[in-house]
PDB file of C-alpha atoms in Angstrom:
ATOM      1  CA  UNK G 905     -19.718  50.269 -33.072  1.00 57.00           C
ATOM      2  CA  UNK G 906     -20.595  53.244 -30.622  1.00 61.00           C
ATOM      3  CA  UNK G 907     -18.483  55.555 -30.200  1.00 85.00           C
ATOM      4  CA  UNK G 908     -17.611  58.177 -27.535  1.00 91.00           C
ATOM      5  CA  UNK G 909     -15.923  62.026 -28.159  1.00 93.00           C
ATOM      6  CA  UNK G 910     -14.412  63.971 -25.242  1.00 95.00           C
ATOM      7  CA  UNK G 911     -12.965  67.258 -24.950  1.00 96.00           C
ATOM      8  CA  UNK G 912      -9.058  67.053 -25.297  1.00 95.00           C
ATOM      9  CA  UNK G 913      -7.960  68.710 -22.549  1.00 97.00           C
ATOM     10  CA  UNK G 914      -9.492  70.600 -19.428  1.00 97.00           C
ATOM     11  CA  UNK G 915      -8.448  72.612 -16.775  1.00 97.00           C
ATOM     12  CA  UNK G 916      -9.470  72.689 -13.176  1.00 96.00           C
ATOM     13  CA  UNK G 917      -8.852  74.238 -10.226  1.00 96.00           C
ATOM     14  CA  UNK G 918      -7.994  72.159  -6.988  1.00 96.00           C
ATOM     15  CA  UNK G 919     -10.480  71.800  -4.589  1.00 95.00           C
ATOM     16  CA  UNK G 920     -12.889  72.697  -7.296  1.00 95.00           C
ATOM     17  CA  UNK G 921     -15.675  69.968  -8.667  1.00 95.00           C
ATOM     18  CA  UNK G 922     -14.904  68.861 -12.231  1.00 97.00           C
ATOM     19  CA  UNK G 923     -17.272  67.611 -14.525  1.00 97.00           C
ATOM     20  CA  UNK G 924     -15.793  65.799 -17.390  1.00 98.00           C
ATOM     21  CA  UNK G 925     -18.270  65.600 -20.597  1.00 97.00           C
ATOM     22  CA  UNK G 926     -18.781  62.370 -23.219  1.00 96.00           C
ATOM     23  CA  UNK G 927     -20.595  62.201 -26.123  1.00 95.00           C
ATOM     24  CA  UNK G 928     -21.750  58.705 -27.047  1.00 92.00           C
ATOM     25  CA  UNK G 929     -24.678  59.354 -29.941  1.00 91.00           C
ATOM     26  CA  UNK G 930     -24.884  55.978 -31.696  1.00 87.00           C
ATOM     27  CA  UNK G 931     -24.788  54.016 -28.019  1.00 87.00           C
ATOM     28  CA  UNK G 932     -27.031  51.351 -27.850  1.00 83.00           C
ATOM     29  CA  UNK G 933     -29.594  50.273 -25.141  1.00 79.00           C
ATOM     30  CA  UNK G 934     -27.252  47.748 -23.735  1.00 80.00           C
ATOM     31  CA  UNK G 935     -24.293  49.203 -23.638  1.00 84.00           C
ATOM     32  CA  UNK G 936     -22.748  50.148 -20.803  1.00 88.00           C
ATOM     33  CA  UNK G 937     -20.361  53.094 -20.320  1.00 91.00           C
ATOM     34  CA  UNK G 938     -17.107  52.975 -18.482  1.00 93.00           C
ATOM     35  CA  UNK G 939     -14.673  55.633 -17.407  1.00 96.00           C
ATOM     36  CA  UNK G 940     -11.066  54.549 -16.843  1.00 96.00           C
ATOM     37  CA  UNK G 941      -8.011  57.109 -15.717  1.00 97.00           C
ATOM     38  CA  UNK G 942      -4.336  56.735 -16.139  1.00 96.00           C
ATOM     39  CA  UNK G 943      -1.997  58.581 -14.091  1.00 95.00           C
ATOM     40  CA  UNK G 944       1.018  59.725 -15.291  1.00 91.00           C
ATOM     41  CA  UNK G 945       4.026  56.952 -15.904  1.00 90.00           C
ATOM     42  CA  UNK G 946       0.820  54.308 -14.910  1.00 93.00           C
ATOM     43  CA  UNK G 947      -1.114  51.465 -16.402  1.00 94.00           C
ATOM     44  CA  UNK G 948      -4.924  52.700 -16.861  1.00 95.00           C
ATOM     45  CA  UNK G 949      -7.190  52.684 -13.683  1.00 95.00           C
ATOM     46  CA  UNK G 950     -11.288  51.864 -13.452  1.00 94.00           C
ATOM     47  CA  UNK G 951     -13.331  54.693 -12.225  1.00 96.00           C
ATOM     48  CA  UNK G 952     -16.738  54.228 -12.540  1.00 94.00           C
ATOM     49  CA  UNK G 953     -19.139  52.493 -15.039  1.00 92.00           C
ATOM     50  CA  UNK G 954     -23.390  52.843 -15.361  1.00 91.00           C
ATOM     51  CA  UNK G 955     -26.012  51.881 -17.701  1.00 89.00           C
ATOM     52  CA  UNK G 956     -28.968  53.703 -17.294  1.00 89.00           C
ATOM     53  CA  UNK G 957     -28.841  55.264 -13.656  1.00 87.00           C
ATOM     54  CA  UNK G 958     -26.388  57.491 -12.140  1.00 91.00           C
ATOM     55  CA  UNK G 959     -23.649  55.981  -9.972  1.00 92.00           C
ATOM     56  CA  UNK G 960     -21.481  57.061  -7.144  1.00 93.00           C
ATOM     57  CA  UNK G 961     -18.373  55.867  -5.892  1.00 91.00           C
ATOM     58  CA  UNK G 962     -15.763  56.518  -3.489  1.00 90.00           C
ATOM     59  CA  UNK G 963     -13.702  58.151  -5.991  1.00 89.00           C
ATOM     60  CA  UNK G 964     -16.705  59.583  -8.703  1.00 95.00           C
ATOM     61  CA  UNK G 965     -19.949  60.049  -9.903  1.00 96.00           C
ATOM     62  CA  UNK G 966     -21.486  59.249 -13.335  1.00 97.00           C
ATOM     63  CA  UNK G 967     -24.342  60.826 -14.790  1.00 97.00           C
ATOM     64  CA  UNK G 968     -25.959  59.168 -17.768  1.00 95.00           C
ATOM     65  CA  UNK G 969     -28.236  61.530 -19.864  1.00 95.00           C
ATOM     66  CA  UNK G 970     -32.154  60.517 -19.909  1.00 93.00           C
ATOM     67  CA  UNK G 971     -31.573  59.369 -23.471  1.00 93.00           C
ATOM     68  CA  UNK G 972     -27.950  58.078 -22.631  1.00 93.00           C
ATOM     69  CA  UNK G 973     -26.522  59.748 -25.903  1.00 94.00           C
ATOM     70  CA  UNK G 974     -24.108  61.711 -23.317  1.00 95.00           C
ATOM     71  CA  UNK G 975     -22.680  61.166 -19.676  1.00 96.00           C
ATOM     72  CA  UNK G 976     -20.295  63.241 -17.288  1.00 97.00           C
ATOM     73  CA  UNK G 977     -18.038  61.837 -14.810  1.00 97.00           C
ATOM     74  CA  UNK G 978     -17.790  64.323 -11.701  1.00 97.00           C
ATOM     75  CA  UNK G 979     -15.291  64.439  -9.350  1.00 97.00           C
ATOM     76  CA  UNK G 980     -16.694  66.267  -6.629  1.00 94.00           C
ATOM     77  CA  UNK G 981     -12.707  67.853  -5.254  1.00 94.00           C
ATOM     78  CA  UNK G 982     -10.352  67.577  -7.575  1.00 95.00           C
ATOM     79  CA  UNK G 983      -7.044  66.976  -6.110  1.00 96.00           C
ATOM     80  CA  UNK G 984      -3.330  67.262  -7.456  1.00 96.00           C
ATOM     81  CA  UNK G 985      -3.200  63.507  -7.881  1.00 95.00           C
ATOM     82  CA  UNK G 986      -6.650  63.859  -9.542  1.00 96.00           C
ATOM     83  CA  UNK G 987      -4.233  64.736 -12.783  1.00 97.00           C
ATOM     84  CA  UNK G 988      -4.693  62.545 -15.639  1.00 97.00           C
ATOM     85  CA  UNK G 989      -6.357  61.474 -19.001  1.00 96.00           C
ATOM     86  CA  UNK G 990      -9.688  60.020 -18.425  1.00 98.00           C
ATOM     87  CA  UNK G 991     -11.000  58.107 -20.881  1.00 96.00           C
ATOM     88  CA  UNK G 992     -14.939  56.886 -21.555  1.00 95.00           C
ATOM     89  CA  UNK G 993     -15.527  54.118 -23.593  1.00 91.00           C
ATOM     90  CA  UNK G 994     -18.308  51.116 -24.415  1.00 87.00           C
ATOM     91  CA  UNK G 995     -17.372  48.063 -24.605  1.00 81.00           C
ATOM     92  CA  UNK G 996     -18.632  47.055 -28.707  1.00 75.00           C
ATOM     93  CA  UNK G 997     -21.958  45.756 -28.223  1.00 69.00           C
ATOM     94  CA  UNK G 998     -21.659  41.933 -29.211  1.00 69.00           C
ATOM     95  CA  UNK G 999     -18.006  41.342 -28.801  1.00 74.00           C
ATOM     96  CA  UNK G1000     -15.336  41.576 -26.176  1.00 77.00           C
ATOM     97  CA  UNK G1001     -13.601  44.535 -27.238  1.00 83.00           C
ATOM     98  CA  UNK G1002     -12.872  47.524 -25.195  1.00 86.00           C
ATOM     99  CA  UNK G1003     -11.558  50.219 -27.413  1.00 85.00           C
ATOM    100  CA  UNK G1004     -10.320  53.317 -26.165  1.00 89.00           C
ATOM    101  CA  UNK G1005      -9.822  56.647 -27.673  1.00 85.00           C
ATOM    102  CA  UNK G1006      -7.604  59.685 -27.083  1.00 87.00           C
ATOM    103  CA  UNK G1007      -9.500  60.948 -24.192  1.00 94.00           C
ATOM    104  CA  UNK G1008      -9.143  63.915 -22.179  1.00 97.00           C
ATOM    105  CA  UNK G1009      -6.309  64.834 -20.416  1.00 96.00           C
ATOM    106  CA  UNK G1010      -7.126  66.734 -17.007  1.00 98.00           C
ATOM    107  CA  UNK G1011      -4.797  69.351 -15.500  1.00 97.00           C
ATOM    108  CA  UNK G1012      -5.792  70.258 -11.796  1.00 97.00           C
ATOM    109  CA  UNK G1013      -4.251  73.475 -10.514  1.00 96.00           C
ATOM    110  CA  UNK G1014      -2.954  74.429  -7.240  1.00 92.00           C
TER     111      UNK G1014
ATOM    112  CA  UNK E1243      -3.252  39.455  -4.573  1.00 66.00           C
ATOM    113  CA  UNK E1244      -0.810  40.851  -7.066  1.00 78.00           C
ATOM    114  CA  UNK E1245      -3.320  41.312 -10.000  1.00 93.00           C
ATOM    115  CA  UNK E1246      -1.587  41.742 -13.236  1.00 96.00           C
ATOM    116  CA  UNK E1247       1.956  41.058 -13.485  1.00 97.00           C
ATOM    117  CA  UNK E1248       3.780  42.037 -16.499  1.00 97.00           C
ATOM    118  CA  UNK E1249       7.155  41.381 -17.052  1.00 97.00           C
ATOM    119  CA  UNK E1250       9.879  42.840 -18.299  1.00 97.00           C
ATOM    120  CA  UNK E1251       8.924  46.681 -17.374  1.00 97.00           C
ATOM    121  CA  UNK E1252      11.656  47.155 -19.832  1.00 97.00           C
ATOM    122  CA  UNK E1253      12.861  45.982 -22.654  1.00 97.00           C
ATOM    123  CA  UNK E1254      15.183  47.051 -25.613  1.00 97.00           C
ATOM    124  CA  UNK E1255      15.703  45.159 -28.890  1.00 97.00           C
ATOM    125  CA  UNK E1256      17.413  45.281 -32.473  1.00 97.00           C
ATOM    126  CA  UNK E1257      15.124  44.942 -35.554  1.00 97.00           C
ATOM    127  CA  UNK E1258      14.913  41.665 -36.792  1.00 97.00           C
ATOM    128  CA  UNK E1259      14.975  40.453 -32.917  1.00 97.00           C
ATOM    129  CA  UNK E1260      11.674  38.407 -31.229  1.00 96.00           C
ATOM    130  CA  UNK E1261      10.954  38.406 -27.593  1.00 96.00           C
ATOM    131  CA  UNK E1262       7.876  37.969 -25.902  1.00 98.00           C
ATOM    132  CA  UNK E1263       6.142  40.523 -23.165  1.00 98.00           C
ATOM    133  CA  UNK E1264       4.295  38.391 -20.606  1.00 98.00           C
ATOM    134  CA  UNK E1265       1.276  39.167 -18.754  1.00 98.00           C
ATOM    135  CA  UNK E1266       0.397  36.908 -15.646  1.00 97.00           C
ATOM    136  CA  UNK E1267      -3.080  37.458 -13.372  1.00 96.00           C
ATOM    137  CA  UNK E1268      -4.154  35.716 -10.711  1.00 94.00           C
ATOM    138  CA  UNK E1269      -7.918  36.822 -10.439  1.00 92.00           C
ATOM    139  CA  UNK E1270      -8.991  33.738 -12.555  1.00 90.00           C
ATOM    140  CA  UNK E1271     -10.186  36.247 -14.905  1.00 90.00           C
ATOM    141  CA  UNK E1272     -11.674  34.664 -18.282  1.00 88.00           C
ATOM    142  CA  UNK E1273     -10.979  37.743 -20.362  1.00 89.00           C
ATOM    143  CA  UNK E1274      -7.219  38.669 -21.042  1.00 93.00           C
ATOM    144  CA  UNK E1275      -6.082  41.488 -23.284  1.00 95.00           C
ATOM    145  CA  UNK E1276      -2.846  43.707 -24.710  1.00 97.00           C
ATOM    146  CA  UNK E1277      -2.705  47.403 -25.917  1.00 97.00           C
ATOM    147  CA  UNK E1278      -0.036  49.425 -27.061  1.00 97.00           C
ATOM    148  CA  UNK E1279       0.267  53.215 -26.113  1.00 96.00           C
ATOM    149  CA  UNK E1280       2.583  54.728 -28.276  1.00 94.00           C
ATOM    150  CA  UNK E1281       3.842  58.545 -27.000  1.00 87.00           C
ATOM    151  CA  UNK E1282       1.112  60.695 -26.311  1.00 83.00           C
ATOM    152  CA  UNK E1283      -1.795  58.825 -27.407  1.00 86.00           C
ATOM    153  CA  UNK E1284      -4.466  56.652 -26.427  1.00 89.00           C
ATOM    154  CA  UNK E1285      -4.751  52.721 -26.062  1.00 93.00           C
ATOM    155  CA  UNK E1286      -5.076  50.502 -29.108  1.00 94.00           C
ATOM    156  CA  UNK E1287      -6.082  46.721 -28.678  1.00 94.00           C
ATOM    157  CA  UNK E1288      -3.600  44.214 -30.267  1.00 97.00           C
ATOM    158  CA  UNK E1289      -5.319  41.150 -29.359  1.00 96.00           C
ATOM    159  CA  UNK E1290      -7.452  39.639 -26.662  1.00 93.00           C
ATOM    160  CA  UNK E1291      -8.963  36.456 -25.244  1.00 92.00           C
ATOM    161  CA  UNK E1292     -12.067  35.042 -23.550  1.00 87.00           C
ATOM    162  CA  UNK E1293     -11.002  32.043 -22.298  1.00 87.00           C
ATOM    163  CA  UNK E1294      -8.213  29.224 -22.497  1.00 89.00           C
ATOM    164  CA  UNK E1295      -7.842  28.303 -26.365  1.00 91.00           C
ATOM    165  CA  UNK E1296      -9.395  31.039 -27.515  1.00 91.00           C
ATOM    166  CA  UNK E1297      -8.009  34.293 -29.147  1.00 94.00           C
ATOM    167  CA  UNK E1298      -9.160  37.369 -31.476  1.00 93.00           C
ATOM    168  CA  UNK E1299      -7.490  40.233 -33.008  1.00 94.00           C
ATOM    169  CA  UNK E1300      -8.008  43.877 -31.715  1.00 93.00           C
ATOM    170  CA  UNK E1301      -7.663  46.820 -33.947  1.00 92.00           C
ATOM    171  CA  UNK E1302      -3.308  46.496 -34.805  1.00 95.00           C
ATOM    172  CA  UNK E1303      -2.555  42.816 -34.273  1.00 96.00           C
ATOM    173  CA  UNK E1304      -0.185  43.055 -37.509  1.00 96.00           C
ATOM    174  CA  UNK E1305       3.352  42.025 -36.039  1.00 96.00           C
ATOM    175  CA  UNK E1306       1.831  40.749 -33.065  1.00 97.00           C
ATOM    176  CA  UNK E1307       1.160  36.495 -32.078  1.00 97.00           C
ATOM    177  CA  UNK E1308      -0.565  35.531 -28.722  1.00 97.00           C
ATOM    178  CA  UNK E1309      -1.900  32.587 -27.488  1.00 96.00           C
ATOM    179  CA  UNK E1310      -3.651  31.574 -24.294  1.00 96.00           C
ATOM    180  CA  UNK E1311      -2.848  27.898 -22.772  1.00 96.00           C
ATOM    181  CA  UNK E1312      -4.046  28.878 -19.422  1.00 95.00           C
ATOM    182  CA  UNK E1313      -6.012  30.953 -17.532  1.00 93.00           C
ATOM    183  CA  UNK E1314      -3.485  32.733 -15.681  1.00 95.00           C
ATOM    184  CA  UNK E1315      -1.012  34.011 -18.526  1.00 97.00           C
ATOM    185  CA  UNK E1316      -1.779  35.408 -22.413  1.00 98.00           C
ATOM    186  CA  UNK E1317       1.863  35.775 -23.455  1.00 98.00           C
ATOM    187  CA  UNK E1318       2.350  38.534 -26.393  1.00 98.00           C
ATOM    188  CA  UNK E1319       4.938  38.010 -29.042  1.00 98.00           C
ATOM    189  CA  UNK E1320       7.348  39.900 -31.528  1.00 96.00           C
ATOM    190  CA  UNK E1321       8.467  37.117 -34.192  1.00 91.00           C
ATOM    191  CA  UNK E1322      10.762  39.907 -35.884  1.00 96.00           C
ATOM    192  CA  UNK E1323      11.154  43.243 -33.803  1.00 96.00           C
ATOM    193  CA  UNK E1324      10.170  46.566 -36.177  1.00 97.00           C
ATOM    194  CA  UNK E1325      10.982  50.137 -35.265  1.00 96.00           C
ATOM    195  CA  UNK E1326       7.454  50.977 -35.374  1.00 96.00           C
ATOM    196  CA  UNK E1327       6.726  48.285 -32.563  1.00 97.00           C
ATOM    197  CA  UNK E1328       8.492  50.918 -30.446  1.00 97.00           C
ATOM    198  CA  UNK E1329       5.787  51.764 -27.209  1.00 97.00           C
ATOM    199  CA  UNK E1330       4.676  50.656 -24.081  1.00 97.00           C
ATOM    200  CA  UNK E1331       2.679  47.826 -23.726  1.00 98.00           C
ATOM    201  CA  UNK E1332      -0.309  46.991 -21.259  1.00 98.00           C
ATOM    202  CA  UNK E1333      -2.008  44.218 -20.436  1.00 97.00           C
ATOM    203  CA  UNK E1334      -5.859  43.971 -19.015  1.00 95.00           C
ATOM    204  CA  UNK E1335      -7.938  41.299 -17.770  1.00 93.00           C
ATOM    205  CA  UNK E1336     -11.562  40.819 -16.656  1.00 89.00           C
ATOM    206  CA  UNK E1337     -14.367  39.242 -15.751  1.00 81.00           C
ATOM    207  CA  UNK E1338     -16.221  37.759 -18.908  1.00 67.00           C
ATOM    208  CA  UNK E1339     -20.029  36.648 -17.911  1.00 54.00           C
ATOM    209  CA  UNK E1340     -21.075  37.395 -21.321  1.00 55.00           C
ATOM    210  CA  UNK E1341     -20.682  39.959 -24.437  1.00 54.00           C
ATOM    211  CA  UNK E1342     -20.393  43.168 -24.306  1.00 50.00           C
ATOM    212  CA  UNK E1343     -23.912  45.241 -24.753  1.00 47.00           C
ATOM    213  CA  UNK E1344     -25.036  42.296 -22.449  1.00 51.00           C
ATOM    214  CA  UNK E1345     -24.511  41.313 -18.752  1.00 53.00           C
ATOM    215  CA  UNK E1346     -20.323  41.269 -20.249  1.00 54.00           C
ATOM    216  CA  UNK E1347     -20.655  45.191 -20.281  1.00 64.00           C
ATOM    217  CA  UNK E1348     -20.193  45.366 -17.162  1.00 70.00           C
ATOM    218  CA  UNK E1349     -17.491  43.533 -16.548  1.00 80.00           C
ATOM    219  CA  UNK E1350     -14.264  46.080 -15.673  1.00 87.00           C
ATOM    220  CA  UNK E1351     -10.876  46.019 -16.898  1.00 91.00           C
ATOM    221  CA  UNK E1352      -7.961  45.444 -14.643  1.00 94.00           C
ATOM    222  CA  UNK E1353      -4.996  46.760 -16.047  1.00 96.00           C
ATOM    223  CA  UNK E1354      -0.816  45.951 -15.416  1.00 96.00           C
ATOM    224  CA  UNK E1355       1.744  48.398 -14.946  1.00 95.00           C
ATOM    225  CA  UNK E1356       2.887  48.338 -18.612  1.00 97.00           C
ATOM    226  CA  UNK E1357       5.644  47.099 -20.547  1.00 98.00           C
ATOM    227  CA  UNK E1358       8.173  49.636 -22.360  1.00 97.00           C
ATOM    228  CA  UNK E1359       9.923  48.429 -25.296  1.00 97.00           C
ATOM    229  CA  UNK E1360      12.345  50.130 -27.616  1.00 97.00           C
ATOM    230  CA  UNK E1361      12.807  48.643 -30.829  1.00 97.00           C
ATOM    231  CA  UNK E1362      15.996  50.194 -32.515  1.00 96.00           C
TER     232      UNK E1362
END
């Protein structure tokens, strides 16, 4: 099963662009990568998700490495309510499992 | 379009007791699922479903029944209530065109506001 790693914890200021990193070595050439949030006290939240070419949203954008083994989800002005654990995941290539791990936990400064 | 109801928000029971945590979506999504969050960690799938009739464990289902008789609900149960049950509870549905690493992939996960339950 791929796999993702993310930093535990970052800090940014508000305002400021983030870019949050994810580490996905053993992903294979159909999966696709997702990036869910969950706000304090709330049920997880969709962000974004790609496959091979970067993708923009209203509320991020994901860039997928040329060889896809990494990807960073970029919130262009981080806000207050921007404050959360993000987490990036793949859904297990050849079943219906989404599995999440720890991910990391953004703290947005005023 | 209320997406995914869960009910009760919370919920507090003796070891030894059963209840069930219910999770309700009216998206006519195919793919249904629970987690459980316990304090300060991530989400770990219990079980899911892709369809009416048909259910699969997740990475904990140990304590844990579901079953899925309609589209619409994919009720979780507690036969006998364990301290270690103690978390909050989400459930997710989805799209399901397919298997993951295929068109499925790309299906998103819409999550409910969560279930907390206290077992004591």
């Amino acid at each position: 099963d791929a796999k993702t790693t993310q930093p535990n914890s970052m800090e940014s200021n508000e305002e400021e662009p983030v870019h949050l990193p994810c580490n996905h070595s053993t992903i294979s050439g159909t999966d696709y990568i997702h990036w869910y949030r969950q706000l304090p006290s709330q049920g997880p939240e969709y962000v974004i998700h790609g496959l091979t070419s970067n993708v923009n949203n209203r509320m991020a954008s994901l860039a997928i490495a040329e060889d896809r083994k990494s990807s960073t989800l970029i919130l262009h002005r981080a806000t207050l309510r921007d404050a959360a654990v993000y987490y990036c995941i793949l859904p297990t290539s050849g079943t219906y499992k989404y599995i999440f791990g720890t991910g990391t936990r953004l703290k947005v400064l005023a | 379009n209320a997406g995914v109801t869960q009910t009760p928000k919370f919920q507090v029971l003796k070891t030894g007791q059963s209840m069930t945590l219910q999770c309700a979506q009216d998206m006519n999504h195919e793919y249904m699922s629970w987690y459980r969050q316990d304090p300060g960690m991530g989400l770990r799938l219990i079980h899911y479903s892709v369809g009416a009739g048909i259910t699969d464990q997740g990475e904990v289902p140990n304590g844990y029944n579901v079953s899925r008789s309609t589209t619409e609900d994919f009720p979780l149960r507690l036969l006998s209530a364990a301290p270690s049950q103690t978390s909050v509870y989400f459930c997710a549905s989805s799209y399901s065109s397919g298997l993951a690493g295929s068109q499925g992939g790309a299906n998103v996960l819409t999550f409910g506001a969560g279930s907390r339950l206290t077992v004591l």
